[in-house]
Amino acid sequence: MGKKKKVKALPRKRPVHRVNVTYTMEERSKILVKMTPEQQEAYTASIQLTFSDRVMNTVFEEAPHWKFVGIQVDYGWEYRKTHPEKSANLKCVCGRQLRYQYQLISTDGRHRRINLGSSHFM
């Protein structure tokens, strides 16, 4: 009889623990400023998915000639007063400065663009 081969034990996979964390506005701003352009792009894409067509259809039942086309994020929002050069200076159609700018385009054939803040969806 020959020697038995010694079999290595497979490493155990650790369970993944998902934790819900709530950041303050200041903590969130510090994280957003440190993101690479690729991370910012992924973050913006995830926001756009969250702001779904279903929600937009509900909001725009009264104004069906508008289509949601994108979101712009001001990653320098916290610094808009102290270091305005770090801010994207996003504005709403009403003139208000925005952290999240929702972009809409008209579907009536004129292709008008409008930029709004979240307060216009309430």
Coordinates of C-alpha atoms in Angstrom, one line a residue:
M1 CA 0.0 0.0 0.0
G2 CA 1.2 3.5 -0.9
K3 CA 1.2 6.6 1.1
K4 CA -2.1 8.5 1.5
K5 CA -2.1 12.1 0.1
K6 CA -2.6 14.7 2.7
V7 CA -5.6 16.9 1.7
K8 CA -5.5 20.6 2.6
A9 CA -8.5 22.0 4.3
L10 CA -10.2 24.7 2.3
P11 CA -10.3 28.1 4.0
R12 CA -13.6 28.9 5.6
K13 CA -15.5 31.7 4.1
R14 CA -16.4 34.3 6.7
P15 CA -20.1 35.4 6.7
V16 CA -20.8 38.8 5.3
H17 CA -22.3 41.1 7.8
R18 CA -24.2 44.0 6.3
V19 CA -24.5 47.0 8.6
N20 CA -26.7 49.9 8.0
V21 CA -24.7 53.1 8.7
T22 CA -26.1 56.5 8.8
Y23 CA -23.6 59.3 8.2
T24 CA -24.0 62.9 9.2
M25 CA -24.0 65.5 6.4
E26 CA -20.4 66.4 7.3
E27 CA -19.2 62.8 7.2
R28 CA -21.0 62.2 3.9
S29 CA -19.4 65.4 2.4
K30 CA -15.9 64.3 3.4
I31 CA -16.4 60.9 1.7
L32 CA -17.8 62.5 -1.5
V33 CA -14.9 64.9 -1.8
K34 CA -12.4 62.1 -1.6
M35 CA -14.0 59.9 -4.3
T36 CA -12.1 59.3 -7.5
P37 CA -13.9 60.3 -10.8
E38 CA -14.8 56.7 -11.4
Q39 CA -16.3 56.4 -7.9
Q40 CA -18.2 59.6 -8.4
E41 CA -19.6 58.3 -11.7
A42 CA -20.7 55.0 -10.0
Y43 CA -22.3 57.0 -7.2
T44 CA -24.2 59.2 -9.6
A45 CA -25.3 56.1 -11.6
S46 CA -26.7 54.5 -8.4
I47 CA -28.6 57.7 -7.5
Q48 CA -30.1 57.7 -11.0
L49 CA -31.3 54.1 -10.6
T50 CA -32.8 54.9 -7.2
F51 CA -34.7 57.8 -8.7
S52 CA -36.6 55.4 -10.8
D53 CA -38.9 55.9 -13.8
R54 CA -41.8 54.7 -11.5
V55 CA -41.3 57.6 -9.2
M56 CA -40.9 60.0 -12.1
N57 CA -44.1 58.7 -13.7
T58 CA -46.0 59.4 -10.4
V59 CA -44.5 62.9 -10.1
F60 CA -45.1 63.8 -13.7
E61 CA -48.7 62.5 -14.1
E62 CA -49.6 66.2 -14.1
A63 CA -46.9 67.1 -16.6
P64 CA -46.5 64.1 -18.9
H65 CA -44.4 66.0 -21.5
W66 CA -41.2 65.8 -19.4
K67 CA -38.7 62.9 -19.1
F68 CA -36.1 62.4 -16.5
V69 CA -32.6 62.3 -18.1
G70 CA -30.0 62.5 -15.4
I71 CA -28.7 63.8 -12.1
Q72 CA -25.7 66.0 -11.5
V73 CA -24.0 65.9 -8.0
D74 CA -22.1 68.7 -6.5
Y75 CA -19.3 66.8 -4.8
G76 CA -17.9 70.1 -3.3
W77 CA -21.3 71.1 -1.8
E78 CA -19.9 71.5 1.8
Y79 CA -17.3 74.0 0.5
R80 CA -19.7 76.2 -1.6
K81 CA -19.3 79.1 0.8
T82 CA -15.8 78.8 2.0
H83 CA -14.1 77.5 -1.2
P84 CA -16.5 78.2 -4.1
E85 CA -14.0 76.9 -6.6
K86 CA -14.5 73.4 -5.2
S87 CA -18.2 73.6 -5.8
A88 CA -20.0 72.7 -9.1
N89 CA -22.4 75.6 -8.4
L90 CA -25.4 73.7 -9.6
K91 CA -28.6 75.8 -9.8
C92 CA -32.3 75.1 -9.9
V93 CA -34.5 76.8 -12.4
C94 CA -35.8 78.9 -9.5
G95 CA -32.2 80.1 -8.7
R96 CA -31.6 78.0 -5.6
Q97 CA -28.1 76.4 -5.3
L98 CA -28.3 72.6 -5.3
R99 CA -26.4 69.5 -4.2
Y100 CA -28.4 67.2 -6.4
Q101 CA -29.7 68.7 -9.7
Y102 CA -32.4 66.6 -11.5
Q103 CA -32.3 67.1 -15.2
L104 CA -35.5 66.8 -17.4
I105 CA -36.1 67.2 -21.1
S106 CA -39.4 67.9 -22.8
T107 CA -40.9 65.2 -24.9
D108 CA -43.2 67.6 -26.8
G109 CA -40.8 67.9 -29.8
R110 CA -39.1 71.1 -28.6
H111 CA -36.4 69.3 -26.5
R112 CA -36.3 71.9 -23.8
R113 CA -34.1 71.2 -20.8
I114 CA -34.9 72.1 -17.2
N115 CA -32.9 71.6 -14.0
L116 CA -34.7 71.2 -10.7
G117 CA -34.0 70.5 -7.1
S118 CA -35.8 67.9 -5.0
S119 CA -38.2 70.5 -3.4
H120 CA -40.0 70.7 -6.7
F121 CA -41.0 67.0 -6.5
M122 CA -42.8 67.3 -3.1

